[in-house]
């Protein structure tokens, strides 16, 4: 028997008592029930479609939350270039890859009890030296030391969290994201790139890394490759700057989808229109290798937009002309999750108001490649 959980109204706070009560599918409103039923039917028939999702930050976990309902052959390829907060401290002091983005993806794909997910996302606070660290990051760090490698540690954590699919780093090398700004200055380290708050001319990696073999293999064998939404210069393109991973994306016979962000980021993509994102992407991955661009077509509540505009973050303007994109098809649809504009939320430990709806996003992607 399959089960569906409704995350709405008085049911939103109802939680499974144990792992046996964990639902097969979660929906935000009753109208999503038909999508849930279709997804469960596909699972019952044993979906063989191999999907690869590439990214990091907060956007990739959202995408994974939706796609995991369509296939168990799902691989997340995650950037490992964080240099700030808990991940940055662990990277510097323990000399291992930053685990933060990886942790979020593991939790997104986890089929374990809710308590275990909360435990991995728990962040210490207060005056102790643990302040700012998340339990999950420390757990992955400890396993890395025990197993002798980050790669083996991830396989163990994947078993512990009972994840659906696989989570792999884009590289196993210790590498820094660097940026050259339009004023001629440069910054090294993901945190410093964000902190600079300057208009980015180009990004590059130092030293030049090799891609994780498992990541390259997943891309080459995929039926569908999705570039997730997220921080364009610090979560998405760092993966594409790894030459052999970039080559694999070009060579694979998989359909390729780029999910456009809903709002701009003042520290990375100020005043970017949809065409600006594609022009920047084209410099790293030519658009001829892209089959679809997924664009949100709805406008959020004005109260929410006003809050974003105060932070100099604006709705991405859709100025795309398909006649100028050759074979790349633009798909426009409602991708925004419906929320209460008066209620702030925290997503992956960050204040969040506008985000992609996992169910809508996954459905739009799957429908686009049918």
XYZ file of C-alpha atoms in Angstrom:
370
model
C 0.000 0.000 0.000
C 1.240 3.490 -0.862
C 0.596 6.649 1.149
C 0.495 10.402 0.488
C 1.009 13.107 3.114
C -0.736 16.498 2.788
C 1.488 19.340 4.059
C -1.256 21.921 4.413
C -3.480 23.479 7.069
C -4.032 21.432 10.209
C -2.260 18.488 8.567
C 1.016 20.377 8.026
C 2.213 19.662 11.562
C 1.195 15.991 11.614
C 4.332 13.870 11.578
C 4.917 10.115 11.220
C 5.341 8.323 14.544
C 7.983 6.003 13.129
C 9.623 4.906 9.883
C 6.710 2.590 9.085
C 4.399 5.604 8.863
C 6.687 7.571 6.533
C 4.650 8.487 3.400
C 5.704 7.553 -0.117
C 4.897 11.060 -1.338
C 4.284 14.517 0.161
C 2.085 17.190 -1.411
C 1.399 20.824 -0.523
C -2.198 20.998 -1.741
C -4.942 18.586 -2.706
C -4.665 19.469 -6.415
C -1.196 17.872 -6.398
C -2.767 14.496 -5.565
C -3.112 13.463 -9.216
C 0.595 14.117 -9.801
C 1.362 12.042 -6.723
C -0.769 9.167 -7.995
C 0.913 9.301 -11.414
C 4.318 9.340 -9.764
C 3.485 6.367 -7.550
C 2.242 4.451 -10.579
C 5.541 5.119 -12.333
C 7.380 3.845 -9.269
C 5.241 0.722 -9.228
C 6.135 0.118 -12.865
C 9.808 0.548 -11.990
C 11.029 3.755 -13.618
C 14.353 3.165 -15.347
C 15.001 6.758 -16.400
C 18.457 7.903 -15.328
C 18.419 11.519 -14.171
C 21.406 13.638 -13.169
C 20.925 16.937 -11.323
C 23.874 19.339 -11.086
C 24.251 22.273 -8.699
C 24.575 23.117 -5.030
C 23.318 25.560 -2.416
C 19.578 25.649 -1.742
C 18.335 25.105 -5.299
C 19.604 21.578 -5.842
C 17.923 20.038 -2.742
C 14.587 21.533 -3.835
C 14.985 19.979 -7.267
C 15.929 16.614 -5.757
C 12.865 16.664 -3.499
C 10.709 16.715 -6.606
C 12.671 14.451 -8.938
C 13.019 11.620 -6.414
C 9.305 10.966 -6.870
C 9.857 10.064 -10.530
C 12.850 7.754 -10.446
C 15.213 5.945 -8.123
C 17.979 6.301 -10.726
C 18.771 9.822 -9.574
C 22.292 11.201 -9.149
C 23.064 14.574 -7.586
C 26.393 16.094 -8.629
C 27.261 18.697 -6.023
C 29.751 21.554 -5.883
C 32.342 21.237 -3.099
C 33.974 24.657 -3.087
C 32.381 26.289 -0.035
C 34.844 28.291 2.032
C 32.579 29.950 4.606
C 30.581 29.061 7.728
C 30.708 25.509 9.100
C 31.852 23.930 5.836
C 34.666 26.424 5.458
C 35.908 25.856 9.007
C 35.871 22.081 8.597
C 37.620 22.352 5.249
C 40.376 24.547 6.681
C 40.907 22.803 10.009
C 40.383 19.143 9.045
C 41.609 19.339 5.444
C 38.592 17.621 3.926
C 36.097 18.690 1.290
C 33.364 21.058 2.537
C 30.342 18.880 3.420
C 27.511 21.445 3.667
C 25.944 21.303 0.195
C 26.466 17.545 0.093
C 24.669 17.221 3.450
C 21.625 19.149 2.227
C 21.334 16.892 -0.818
C 21.668 13.737 1.276
C 18.849 14.933 3.520
C 16.712 15.844 0.493
C 17.024 12.305 -0.858
C 16.763 10.619 2.532
C 14.056 8.067 3.179
C 14.906 7.809 6.876
C 12.904 8.960 9.878
C 12.170 12.670 10.217
C 14.197 12.824 13.427
C 17.326 11.669 11.596
C 16.863 14.385 8.972
C 16.453 17.022 11.671
C 19.540 15.720 13.435
C 21.680 16.103 10.324
C 20.414 19.664 9.821
C 20.819 20.683 13.477
C 23.163 23.653 13.872
C 24.860 24.396 17.185
C 24.587 27.889 18.662
C 25.851 29.713 21.725
C 29.289 30.537 23.029
C 30.973 27.156 22.494
C 33.512 26.349 19.788
C 30.788 24.333 18.080
C 28.823 27.521 17.390
C 27.786 27.604 13.731
C 28.603 23.970 13.025
C 25.884 21.574 11.885
C 25.744 18.057 13.277
C 25.609 16.604 9.779
C 28.799 18.375 8.734
C 30.630 17.094 11.805
C 29.261 13.587 11.255
C 30.486 13.518 7.648
C 33.857 14.903 8.761
C 34.208 12.184 11.407
C 33.279 9.446 8.925
C 35.804 10.823 6.437
C 38.542 10.383 9.032
C 37.291 6.901 9.965
C 36.907 5.670 6.388
C 40.024 7.390 5.099
C 38.284 9.228 2.256
C 35.426 11.637 1.632
C 34.071 9.360 -1.087
C 33.762 6.340 1.213
C 32.254 8.500 3.955
C 29.458 9.605 1.593
C 28.625 6.009 0.756
C 28.279 5.218 4.464
C 26.141 8.304 5.165
C 23.967 7.397 2.178
C 23.258 4.025 3.787
C 22.573 5.572 7.194
C 20.103 8.068 5.718
C 18.610 5.473 3.348
C 18.780 7.864 0.421
C 16.989 7.308 -2.876
C 19.625 7.666 -5.572
C 23.216 8.856 -5.228
C 24.999 12.022 -4.120
C 28.497 12.572 -5.504
C 30.873 15.551 -5.421
C 31.768 17.140 -8.752
C 35.439 16.727 -7.811
C 37.432 15.073 -5.051
C 40.222 17.651 -5.353
C 40.766 20.539 -2.943
C 39.988 23.444 -5.248
C 39.005 27.091 -4.878
C 36.494 29.098 -6.858
C 38.030 32.367 -8.059
C 36.550 35.396 -9.769
C 37.749 38.293 -11.854
C 35.547 41.356 -11.476
C 34.781 44.000 -14.075
C 36.947 46.511 -12.187
C 39.978 44.278 -12.756
C 40.301 42.966 -9.195
C 40.213 39.278 -8.291
C 39.078 37.133 -5.364
C 39.965 33.583 -4.370
C 37.598 31.363 -2.396
C 33.826 30.992 -2.719
C 33.147 33.044 0.406
C 35.393 35.893 -0.753
C 33.756 35.914 -4.180
C 30.362 36.399 -2.536
C 31.688 38.852 0.035
C 33.183 41.151 -2.614
C 29.730 42.077 -3.888
C 31.203 43.211 -7.214
C 30.035 42.585 -10.747
C 31.647 39.379 -11.962
C 33.449 39.287 -15.298
C 34.386 35.620 -15.172
C 35.022 32.777 -12.738
C 37.734 30.125 -12.772
C 39.117 27.358 -10.568
C 42.483 27.124 -8.827
C 44.125 24.699 -9.122
C 42.484 23.069 -12.126
C 40.731 19.945 -10.780
C 39.790 16.573 -12.170
C 36.143 15.578 -12.088
C 34.953 12.784 -9.848
C 34.909 9.690 -12.073
C 31.501 8.654 -10.733
C 30.081 12.064 -11.688
C 31.392 11.847 -15.254
C 30.069 8.310 -15.642
C 26.621 9.325 -14.363
C 26.397 12.157 -16.911
C 27.496 9.976 -19.826
C 24.940 7.282 -18.935
C 22.069 9.680 -18.166
C 18.781 10.037 -20.003
C 18.278 13.516 -18.569
C 20.699 16.111 -17.158
C 19.306 19.078 -15.219
C 21.213 22.213 -14.234
C 19.478 23.162 -10.992
C 18.437 26.646 -9.911
C 20.675 28.351 -7.380
C 23.480 30.867 -6.985
C 24.697 31.066 -10.561
C 28.377 31.805 -10.000
C 28.950 29.916 -6.736
C 26.652 26.877 -6.986
C 26.015 26.130 -10.666
C 28.972 27.189 -12.805
C 31.728 25.834 -10.490
C 30.677 22.344 -11.598
C 30.771 23.363 -15.255
C 34.267 24.829 -14.895
C 35.636 21.319 -14.303
C 36.778 20.522 -17.833
C 36.161 16.770 -17.971
C 32.708 17.156 -16.388
C 31.918 19.906 -18.902
C 33.084 17.615 -21.709
C 30.823 14.837 -20.430
C 27.806 17.174 -20.503
C 28.601 18.027 -24.116
C 29.114 14.388 -25.136
C 26.183 12.755 -23.358
C 23.135 11.796 -25.404
C 20.895 12.871 -22.524
C 18.393 15.691 -22.854
C 19.671 18.775 -21.010
C 17.529 21.258 -19.079
C 18.598 24.545 -17.469
C 16.295 25.815 -14.704
C 16.367 29.600 -14.608
C 16.358 31.363 -11.239
C 13.216 33.183 -10.132
C 14.944 36.207 -8.588
C 18.326 37.889 -8.990
C 21.061 37.941 -6.363
C 22.539 41.392 -5.638
C 25.985 39.981 -4.843
C 26.230 37.846 -7.996
C 23.629 38.588 -10.646
C 22.377 42.159 -10.028
C 19.644 43.173 -12.485
C 20.182 40.007 -14.550
C 17.494 39.282 -17.103
C 16.887 35.787 -18.436
C 19.096 36.515 -21.445
C 21.957 37.583 -19.157
C 21.908 34.187 -17.441
C 21.995 32.387 -20.783
C 24.766 34.613 -22.138
C 26.853 33.911 -19.031
C 26.123 30.187 -19.291
C 27.007 30.196 -22.989
C 30.544 31.324 -22.159
C 31.074 28.109 -20.178
C 28.649 25.670 -21.780
C 27.542 26.684 -25.298
C 23.770 26.819 -25.636
C 23.917 24.424 -28.583
C 24.320 21.686 -25.961
C 21.152 22.766 -24.144
C 17.746 21.348 -25.120
C 15.413 23.236 -22.783
C 15.328 26.340 -20.608
C 12.696 26.278 -17.881
C 11.332 29.726 -16.962
C 8.876 30.658 -14.233
C 5.858 32.446 -15.701
C 4.017 33.633 -12.587
C 4.444 36.758 -10.473
C 4.577 36.370 -6.668
C 2.530 38.454 -4.237
C 3.509 42.146 -4.400
C 4.236 42.169 -0.657
C 6.886 39.521 -1.194
C 8.381 41.328 -4.182
C 8.595 44.538 -2.161
C 10.586 42.730 0.533
C 13.005 41.413 -2.065
C 13.377 44.779 -3.764
C 14.411 46.330 -0.454
C 17.313 43.861 -0.529
C 18.002 44.814 -4.181
C 16.809 41.447 -5.426
C 14.346 41.471 -8.318
C 12.183 39.095 -10.295
C 14.141 37.777 -13.286
C 12.671 39.398 -16.395
C 11.842 36.937 -19.156
C 13.250 38.566 -22.293
C 14.062 35.348 -24.148
C 13.420 35.077 -27.870
C 13.319 31.476 -29.057
C 14.218 32.567 -32.592
C 17.609 33.650 -31.244
C 18.230 30.415 -29.319
C 18.458 28.052 -32.300
C 17.479 24.550 -31.085
C 17.040 25.444 -27.413
C 13.361 25.434 -26.466
C 11.977 27.789 -23.812
C 9.317 26.338 -21.522
C 7.307 28.848 -19.519
C 5.128 27.645 -16.656
C 4.158 28.305 -13.041
C 7.060 27.095 -10.891
C 6.600 29.093 -7.684
C 5.576 27.450 -4.438
C 2.432 29.007 -2.964
C 3.168 30.504 0.471
C 1.734 32.863 3.050
C 3.421 36.245 2.343
C 3.116 37.202 6.007
C 4.969 34.138 7.242
C 8.726 33.967 6.872
C 10.298 30.554 6.426
C 13.746 29.140 6.848
C 14.939 26.782 4.125
C 18.229 24.930 4.571
C 19.032 27.366 7.407
C 18.439 30.476 5.290
C 15.505 32.912 5.339
C 13.380 32.133 2.323
C 10.194 33.518 0.775
C 10.292 32.808 -2.973
C 11.383 29.404 -4.136
C 10.648 26.787 -6.758
C 7.911 24.342 -5.876
C 9.516 20.858 -5.918
C 6.396 19.175 -7.314
C 5.765 21.772 -10.041
C 9.434 21.915 -10.983
C 9.896 18.163 -11.299
C 6.663 17.750 -13.274
C 7.628 20.531 -15.690
C 11.031 18.944 -16.273
C 9.659 15.440 -16.838
C 6.879 16.737 -19.101
C 9.371 18.740 -21.170
C 11.339 15.674 -22.229
C 8.456 13.273 -22.880
